[in-house]
Amino acid sequence: MKPAHPARRRKRTAALPGICGALGALVAWAGPASASPSTGHAVAVTTSSNWSGYVATGRSYNEASGTFTVPSVSRYLARSTASEWVGVDGWSDSSLLQAGVNQVPVGHDATLFEPWWEVVPGPQQFASGVMVRAGDLITVKVQEISAGRWSISLMDGTNGDRFSTVQRYSGQATSAEWVVEADATARGGSTELAPLAGKVTFTSATLDNAPASPGGALESGTELGSVTSSTASGLAATTFTKVVMVQGGHAVSTPSTFDGG
């Protein structure tokens, strides 16, 4: 299936100091590489070759946030990748504000963890001052602080490291996302999703500074990483689209259904 609104951007990884060198050939799509979004319902479902998670659409948004635990990689799979992030835009347009953490297996029992932020169409940037390990609790927040000025912050609640930046942005802000992504190669094809140990769980999720579900929790239901959401209180105009990642004809990451908080 082709995306109804192809929104693509290149995502460059930045190697952590002293770990395996730069991986400049690694890129990713911001929008679903293969998706067929539907609308008009409280919860819609679509598929993607590189996204798994939930997308909020229906009106403009000025804030999105979420907290997740950085997963470890359960086994080495050559040229596989994974990334967890929170963002605004990128679903139906080619611009995007986002921040998150990459996992890049670089050998048996060795994984590169990369905290990053990005304002598309610009390149991915390393979140300086933040060192991430598997198991760390990461909070990402993207928020408009004045007309055309947005704050992007990433905080490691485990070790106290934090990064923030204020950037000019003129995108539509018509979607918000909580996503587990498989990056892509420089040639544009998606990598395989890295096998992640356990669930990827997004908690304390907010949209326009209100809980994105009655209990503010988004929880995964599969080993390889995914998220779920519930009906957003006070956001009646919002549709949450559930995105299932399909690779090689198989659903490799499926978000759980709305958990009612």
Tab-separated table of C-alpha atoms in Angstrom:
chain	number	residue	atom	x	y	z
A	1	MET	CA	0.000	0.000	0.000
A	2	LYS	CA	1.159	3.525	-0.729
A	3	PRO	CA	0.885	6.327	1.833
A	4	ALA	CA	-2.020	8.650	1.317
A	5	HIS	CA	0.221	11.516	2.329
A	6	PRO	CA	3.872	10.535	1.825
A	7	ALA	CA	5.934	12.585	4.291
A	8	ARG	CA	9.556	11.585	4.185
A	9	ARG	CA	12.718	12.860	5.792
A	10	ARG	CA	16.251	11.638	6.233
A	11	LYS	CA	17.445	10.894	9.737
A	12	ARG	CA	21.182	10.808	10.344
A	13	THR	CA	22.527	8.996	13.350
A	14	ALA	CA	25.255	10.446	15.540
A	15	ALA	CA	27.551	7.978	17.248
A	16	LEU	CA	28.092	8.406	20.947
A	17	PRO	CA	31.645	9.497	21.784
A	18	GLY	CA	34.058	6.588	21.743
A	19	ILE	CA	31.538	4.007	20.586
A	20	CYS	CA	32.074	2.379	17.189
A	21	GLY	CA	32.476	5.627	15.223
A	22	ALA	CA	29.894	7.468	13.154
A	23	LEU	CA	27.091	5.680	11.323
A	24	GLY	CA	26.473	8.407	8.778
A	25	ALA	CA	24.913	6.071	6.218
A	26	LEU	CA	21.925	5.327	8.421
A	27	VAL	CA	18.732	7.250	7.657
A	28	ALA	CA	15.002	6.891	8.282
A	29	TRP	CA	11.644	8.080	7.072
A	30	ALA	CA	9.595	10.348	9.311
A	31	GLY	CA	6.298	9.470	7.696
A	32	PRO	CA	5.057	5.906	7.236
A	33	ALA	CA	6.757	4.381	4.224
A	34	SER	CA	3.680	2.302	3.499
A	35	ALA	CA	0.422	3.377	5.061
A	36	SER	CA	-3.259	3.684	4.314
A	37	PRO	CA	-4.735	5.946	6.992
A	38	SER	CA	-8.479	6.032	7.541
A	39	THR	CA	-10.473	8.738	9.260
A	40	GLY	CA	-13.902	9.487	10.665
A	41	HIS	CA	-13.704	7.143	13.660
A	42	ALA	CA	-12.433	7.506	17.208
A	43	VAL	CA	-9.786	4.907	16.406
A	44	ALA	CA	-8.546	4.111	12.892
A	45	VAL	CA	-6.093	1.391	11.849
A	46	THR	CA	-3.401	1.379	9.183
A	47	THR	CA	-0.128	-0.366	8.382
A	48	SER	CA	3.417	0.851	7.769
A	49	SER	CA	6.699	-0.784	6.844
A	50	ASN	CA	8.613	1.267	9.434
A	51	TRP	CA	6.172	2.732	12.000
A	52	SER	CA	4.363	1.199	14.961
A	53	GLY	CA	2.385	3.352	17.349
A	54	TYR	CA	-0.421	5.890	17.493
A	55	VAL	CA	-0.984	9.081	15.507
A	56	ALA	CA	-3.381	11.826	16.619
A	57	THR	CA	-5.059	13.843	13.875
A	58	GLY	CA	-8.146	15.995	13.427
A	59	ARG	CA	-7.051	19.499	14.312
A	60	SER	CA	-3.915	21.500	15.060
A	61	TYR	CA	-1.808	20.708	18.140
A	62	ASN	CA	0.654	22.811	20.105
A	63	GLU	CA	2.091	20.182	22.475
A	64	ALA	CA	2.859	16.482	22.669
A	65	SER	CA	4.849	14.562	25.255
A	66	GLY	CA	5.474	11.088	26.538
A	67	THR	CA	7.762	9.019	28.740
A	68	PHE	CA	9.236	5.666	27.762
A	69	THR	CA	11.835	3.215	29.032
A	70	VAL	CA	14.725	2.674	26.628
A	71	PRO	CA	14.562	-0.981	25.566
A	72	SER	CA	17.510	-3.303	25.222
A	73	VAL	CA	18.079	-5.436	22.143
A	74	SER	CA	17.275	-9.091	22.824
A	75	ARG	CA	19.518	-10.527	20.102
A	76	TYR	CA	21.824	-9.326	17.368
A	77	LEU	CA	20.284	-8.890	13.940
A	78	ALA	CA	22.641	-7.395	11.370
A	79	ARG	CA	21.601	-4.010	9.977
A	80	SER	CA	18.475	-3.844	12.138
A	81	THR	CA	17.489	-0.664	14.000
A	82	ALA	CA	14.859	0.707	16.347
A	83	SER	CA	13.903	4.166	17.536
A	84	GLU	CA	11.332	5.475	20.022
A	85	TRP	CA	10.137	9.056	19.669
A	86	VAL	CA	7.445	11.655	20.250
A	87	GLY	CA	6.685	14.284	17.629
A	88	VAL	CA	4.369	16.818	16.032
A	89	ASP	CA	3.609	16.710	12.276
A	90	GLY	CA	5.082	14.277	9.734
A	91	TRP	CA	1.939	12.252	9.094
A	92	SER	CA	0.291	14.298	6.349
A	93	ASP	CA	3.070	16.746	5.522
A	94	SER	CA	6.821	16.738	4.964
A	95	SER	CA	7.816	18.761	8.040
A	96	LEU	CA	8.232	17.393	11.546
A	97	LEU	CA	9.388	18.195	15.085
A	98	GLN	CA	10.562	15.183	17.082
A	99	ALA	CA	12.999	13.749	19.608
A	100	GLY	CA	13.810	10.272	20.856
A	101	VAL	CA	16.378	7.497	21.200
A	102	ASN	CA	17.879	5.155	18.586
A	103	GLN	CA	19.024	1.599	19.207
A	104	VAL	CA	21.557	0.343	16.654
A	105	PRO	CA	22.946	-3.181	17.189
A	106	VAL	CA	26.627	-3.028	16.252
A	107	GLY	CA	27.640	-6.552	17.236
A	108	HIS	CA	26.714	-9.421	19.490
A	109	ASP	CA	25.946	-8.011	22.954
A	110	ALA	CA	26.753	-4.476	21.725
A	111	THR	CA	24.198	-1.756	21.000
A	112	LEU	CA	24.628	1.919	20.214
A	113	PHE	CA	22.115	4.154	22.064
A	114	GLU	CA	21.624	7.596	20.513
A	115	PRO	CA	19.491	10.391	22.021
A	116	TRP	CA	18.509	12.826	19.261
A	117	TRP	CA	16.217	15.650	18.130
A	118	GLU	CA	15.213	16.902	14.723
A	119	VAL	CA	13.353	19.652	12.883
A	120	VAL	CA	12.572	18.259	9.455
A	121	PRO	CA	13.567	18.971	6.701
A	122	GLY	CA	16.823	19.539	8.606
A	123	PRO	CA	19.068	16.629	9.668
A	124	GLN	CA	18.917	14.738	12.933
A	125	GLN	CA	20.968	16.274	15.731
A	126	PHE	CA	22.595	14.624	18.738
A	127	ALA	CA	20.964	15.607	22.052
A	128	SER	CA	24.154	16.913	23.620
A	129	GLY	CA	24.741	16.336	27.306
A	130	VAL	CA	22.558	13.239	27.486
A	131	MET	CA	24.052	9.763	27.840
A	132	VAL	CA	21.520	6.957	27.533
A	133	ARG	CA	21.587	3.319	28.581
A	134	ALA	CA	19.043	0.530	28.274
A	135	GLY	CA	16.480	0.815	31.051
A	136	ASP	CA	16.701	4.612	31.347
A	137	LEU	CA	13.420	6.505	31.639
A	138	ILE	CA	13.205	9.128	28.883
A	139	THR	CA	10.705	11.985	28.665
A	140	VAL	CA	10.248	13.880	25.411
A	141	LYS	CA	8.208	17.055	25.070
A	142	VAL	CA	7.552	19.131	21.950
A	143	GLN	CA	5.677	22.399	22.605
A	144	GLU	CA	4.926	25.704	20.897
A	145	ILE	CA	5.968	28.463	23.294
A	146	SER	CA	5.065	31.418	21.068
A	147	ALA	CA	4.008	31.919	17.459
A	148	GLY	CA	6.471	30.016	15.294
A	149	ARG	CA	8.797	29.132	18.191
A	150	TRP	CA	8.863	25.586	19.546
A	151	SER	CA	10.671	23.967	22.450
A	152	ILE	CA	12.033	20.432	22.072
A	153	SER	CA	13.230	18.729	25.244
A	154	LEU	CA	14.588	15.296	26.103
A	155	MET	CA	15.249	14.315	29.720
A	156	ASP	CA	16.761	11.153	31.137
A	157	GLY	CA	14.915	10.697	34.415
A	158	THR	CA	17.283	7.919	35.473
A	159	ASN	CA	20.565	9.828	35.452
A	160	GLY	CA	19.240	13.401	35.416
A	161	ASP	CA	20.733	14.332	32.037
A	162	ARG	CA	18.623	16.707	29.996
A	163	PHE	CA	18.628	18.572	26.701
A	164	SER	CA	16.414	21.348	25.370
A	165	THR	CA	16.408	23.683	22.415
A	166	VAL	CA	14.096	26.344	20.986
A	167	GLN	CA	13.636	26.289	17.221
A	168	ARG	CA	11.711	28.230	14.599
A	169	TYR	CA	9.052	26.088	12.955
A	170	SER	CA	6.249	26.942	10.511
A	171	GLY	CA	4.712	23.500	9.955
A	172	GLN	CA	0.988	22.798	10.069
A	173	ALA	CA	1.079	20.960	13.424
A	174	THR	CA	-1.858	18.816	12.340
A	175	SER	CA	-0.696	15.534	13.851
A	176	ALA	CA	1.097	14.204	16.924
A	177	GLU	CA	2.802	10.823	17.304
A	178	TRP	CA	4.109	8.260	19.790
A	179	VAL	CA	6.103	5.844	17.655
A	180	VAL	CA	8.504	2.928	17.573
A	181	GLU	CA	10.292	3.117	14.229
A	182	ALA	CA	12.584	0.957	12.118
A	183	ASP	CA	15.112	3.218	10.423
A	184	ALA	CA	15.971	3.021	6.740
A	185	THR	CA	19.114	2.702	4.680
A	186	ALA	CA	20.593	5.517	2.631
A	187	ARG	CA	18.900	3.978	-0.394
A	188	GLY	CA	15.499	4.479	1.198
A	189	GLY	CA	14.479	0.943	2.103
A	190	SER	CA	13.471	0.212	5.695
A	191	THR	CA	15.775	-1.807	7.908
A	192	GLU	CA	14.386	-4.712	9.851
A	193	LEU	CA	13.068	-3.733	13.260
A	194	ALA	CA	15.657	-4.676	15.873
A	195	PRO	CA	14.388	-7.409	18.219
A	196	LEU	CA	13.684	-5.548	21.455
A	197	ALA	CA	13.567	-7.187	24.871
A	198	GLY	CA	10.141	-6.822	26.432
A	199	LYS	CA	7.601	-4.101	25.763
A	200	VAL	CA	8.039	-0.480	24.808
A	201	THR	CA	5.643	1.457	27.033
A	202	PHE	CA	4.758	5.122	26.700
A	203	THR	CA	3.356	6.675	29.888
A	204	SER	CA	2.343	10.180	30.989
A	205	ALA	CA	1.406	10.901	27.389
A	206	THR	CA	-0.075	14.368	26.849
A	207	LEU	CA	-1.601	16.204	23.929
A	208	ASP	CA	-2.072	19.960	24.218
A	209	ASN	CA	-1.031	19.592	27.880
A	210	ALA	CA	-3.933	17.236	28.659
A	211	PRO	CA	-3.676	13.461	29.218
A	212	ALA	CA	-3.701	11.653	25.885
A	213	SER	CA	-5.772	8.968	27.579
A	214	PRO	CA	-7.898	8.999	30.757
A	215	GLY	CA	-4.988	7.559	32.722
A	216	GLY	CA	-2.263	9.139	30.660
A	217	ALA	CA	-0.778	5.763	29.727
A	218	LEU	CA	0.128	4.134	26.421
A	219	GLU	CA	1.320	0.542	26.668
A	220	SER	CA	2.724	-1.918	24.187
A	221	GLY	CA	1.545	-5.419	23.514
A	222	THR	CA	4.336	-7.122	21.574
A	223	GLU	CA	7.956	-8.068	22.093
A	224	LEU	CA	9.236	-5.938	19.249
A	225	GLY	CA	7.885	-2.643	20.531
A	226	SER	CA	4.618	-0.764	20.100
A	227	VAL	CA	2.256	1.583	21.863
A	228	THR	CA	-1.414	2.038	22.612
A	229	SER	CA	-3.649	4.910	23.558
A	230	SER	CA	-7.110	5.639	24.888
A	231	THR	CA	-9.731	8.196	23.990
A	232	ALA	CA	-8.346	11.603	24.874
A	233	SER	CA	-10.451	13.546	27.359
A	234	GLY	CA	-11.380	16.953	25.996
A	235	LEU	CA	-10.089	16.079	22.527
A	236	ALA	CA	-13.314	15.033	20.842
A	237	ALA	CA	-12.100	16.263	17.439
A	238	THR	CA	-9.070	13.972	17.560
A	239	THR	CA	-8.816	10.608	15.811
A	240	PHE	CA	-6.151	8.201	17.012
A	241	THR	CA	-4.794	6.042	14.201
A	242	LYS	CA	-3.293	2.738	15.280
A	243	VAL	CA	-0.251	1.947	13.109
A	244	VAL	CA	0.876	-1.671	12.759
A	245	MET	CA	4.393	-2.301	11.418
A	246	VAL	CA	4.403	-4.947	8.686
A	247	GLN	CA	7.689	-6.242	7.294
A	248	GLY	CA	8.151	-9.209	4.969
A	249	GLY	CA	4.413	-9.819	4.983
A	250	HIS	CA	4.288	-10.213	8.771
A	251	ALA	CA	3.127	-7.866	11.522
A	252	VAL	CA	6.342	-7.418	13.487
A	253	SER	CA	4.988	-4.795	15.911
A	254	THR	CA	1.335	-4.357	16.793
A	255	PRO	CA	0.084	-1.720	19.238
A	256	SER	CA	-2.296	-2.991	21.879
A	257	THR	CA	-5.852	-1.667	21.852
A	258	PHE	CA	-7.024	1.259	23.941
A	259	ASP	CA	-6.555	0.308	27.547
A	260	GLY	CA	-9.036	2.737	29.099
A	261	GLY	CA	-6.253	4.402	31.053
